[in-house]
PDB file of C-alpha atoms in Angstrom:
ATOM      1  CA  UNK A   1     104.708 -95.923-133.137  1.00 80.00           C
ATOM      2  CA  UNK A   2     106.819 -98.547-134.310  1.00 88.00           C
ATOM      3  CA  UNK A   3     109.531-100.812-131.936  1.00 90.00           C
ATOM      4  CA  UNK A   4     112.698 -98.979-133.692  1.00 91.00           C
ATOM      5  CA  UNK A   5     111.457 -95.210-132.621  1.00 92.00           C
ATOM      6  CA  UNK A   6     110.708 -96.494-129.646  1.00 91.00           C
ATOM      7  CA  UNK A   7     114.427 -97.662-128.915  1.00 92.00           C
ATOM      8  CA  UNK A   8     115.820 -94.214-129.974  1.00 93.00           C
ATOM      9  CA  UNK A   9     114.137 -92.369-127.018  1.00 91.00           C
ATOM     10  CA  UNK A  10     115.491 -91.287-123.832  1.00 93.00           C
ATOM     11  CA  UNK A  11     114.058 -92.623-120.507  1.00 94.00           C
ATOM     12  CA  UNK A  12     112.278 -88.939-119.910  1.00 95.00           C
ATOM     13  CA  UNK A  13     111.222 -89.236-123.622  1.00 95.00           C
ATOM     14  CA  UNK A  14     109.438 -92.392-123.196  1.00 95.00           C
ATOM     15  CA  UNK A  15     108.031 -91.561-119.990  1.00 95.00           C
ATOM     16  CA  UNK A  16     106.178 -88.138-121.328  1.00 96.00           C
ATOM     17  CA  UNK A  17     105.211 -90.262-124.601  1.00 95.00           C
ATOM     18  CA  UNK A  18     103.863 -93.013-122.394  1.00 96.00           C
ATOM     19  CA  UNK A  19     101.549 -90.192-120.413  1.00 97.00           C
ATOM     20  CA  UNK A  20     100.485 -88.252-123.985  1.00 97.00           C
ATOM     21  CA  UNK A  21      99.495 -91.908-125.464  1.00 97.00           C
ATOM     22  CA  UNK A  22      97.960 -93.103-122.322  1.00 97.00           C
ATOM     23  CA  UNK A  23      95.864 -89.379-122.465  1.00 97.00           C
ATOM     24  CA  UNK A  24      94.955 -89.944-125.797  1.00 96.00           C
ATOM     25  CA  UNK A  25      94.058 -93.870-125.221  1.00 96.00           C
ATOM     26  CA  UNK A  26      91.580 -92.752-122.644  1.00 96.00           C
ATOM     27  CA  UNK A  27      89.886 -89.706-124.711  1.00 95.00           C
ATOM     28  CA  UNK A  28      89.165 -91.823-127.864  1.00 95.00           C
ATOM     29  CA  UNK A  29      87.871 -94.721-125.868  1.00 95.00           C
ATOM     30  CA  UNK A  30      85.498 -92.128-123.610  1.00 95.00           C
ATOM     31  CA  UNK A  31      84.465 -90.775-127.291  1.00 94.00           C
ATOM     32  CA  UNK A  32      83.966 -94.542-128.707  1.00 94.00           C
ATOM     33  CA  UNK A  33      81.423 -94.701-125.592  1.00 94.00           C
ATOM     34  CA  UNK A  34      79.315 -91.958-126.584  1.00 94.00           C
ATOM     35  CA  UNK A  35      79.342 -92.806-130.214  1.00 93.00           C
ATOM     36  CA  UNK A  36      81.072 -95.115-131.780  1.00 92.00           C
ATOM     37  CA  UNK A  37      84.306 -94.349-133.556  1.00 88.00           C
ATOM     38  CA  UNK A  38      84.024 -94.821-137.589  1.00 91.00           C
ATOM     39  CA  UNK A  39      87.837 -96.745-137.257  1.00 92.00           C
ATOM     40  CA  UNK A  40      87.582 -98.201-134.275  1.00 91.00           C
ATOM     41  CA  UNK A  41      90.833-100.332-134.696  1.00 94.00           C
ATOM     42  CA  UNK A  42      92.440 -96.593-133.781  1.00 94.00           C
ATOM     43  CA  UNK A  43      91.679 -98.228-130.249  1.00 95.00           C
ATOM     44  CA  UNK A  44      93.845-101.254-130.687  1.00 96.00           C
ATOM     45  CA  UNK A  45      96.823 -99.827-131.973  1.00 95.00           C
ATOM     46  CA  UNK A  46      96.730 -97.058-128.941  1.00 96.00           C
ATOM     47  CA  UNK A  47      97.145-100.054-126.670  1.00 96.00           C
ATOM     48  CA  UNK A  48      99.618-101.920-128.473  1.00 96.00           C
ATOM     49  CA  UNK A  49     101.470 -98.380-128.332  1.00 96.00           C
ATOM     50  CA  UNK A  50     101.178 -98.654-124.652  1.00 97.00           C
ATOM     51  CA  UNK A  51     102.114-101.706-124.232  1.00 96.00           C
ATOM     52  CA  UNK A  52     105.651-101.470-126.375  1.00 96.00           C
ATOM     53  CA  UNK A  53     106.712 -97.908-124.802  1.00 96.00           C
ATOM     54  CA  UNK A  54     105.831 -99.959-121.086  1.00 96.00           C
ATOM     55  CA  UNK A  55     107.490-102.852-121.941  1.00 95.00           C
ATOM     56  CA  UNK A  56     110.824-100.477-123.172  1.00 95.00           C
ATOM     57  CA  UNK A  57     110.610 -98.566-119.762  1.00 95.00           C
ATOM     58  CA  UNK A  58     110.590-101.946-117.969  1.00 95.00           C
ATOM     59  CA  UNK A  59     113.510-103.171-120.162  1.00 94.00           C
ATOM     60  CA  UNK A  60     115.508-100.133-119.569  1.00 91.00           C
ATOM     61  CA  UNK A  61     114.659-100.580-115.403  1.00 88.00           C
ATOM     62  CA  UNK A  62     116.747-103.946-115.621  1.00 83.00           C
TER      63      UNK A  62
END
């Protein structure tokens, strides 16, 4: 998800995104564990999408 869509959502929105990309963060790395993922970079970007919707959340707080 890039910056500029995440700017467009509502507080709620970005709070049920944040939860469904958190949910499936945690899924791919518990299936990376048992065997490993053929794009494991997926991983990575998951984060970085974590990272941008908390850091818009935290803006928004201010």
């Amino acid at each position: 998800m890039k910056q500029s869509e995440i700017k467009e959502l509502s507080v709620a929105e970005l709070q049920e995104k944040l939860g469904e990309v958190k949910k499936s963060y945690s899924d791919l790395k518990l299936a990376h564990a048992i065997s490993p993922l053929e794009n494991p970079i997926q991983l990575r970007g998951l984060r970085r999408t974590v990272a941008r919707i908390a850091t818009e959340l935290t803006k928004r707080e201010q």
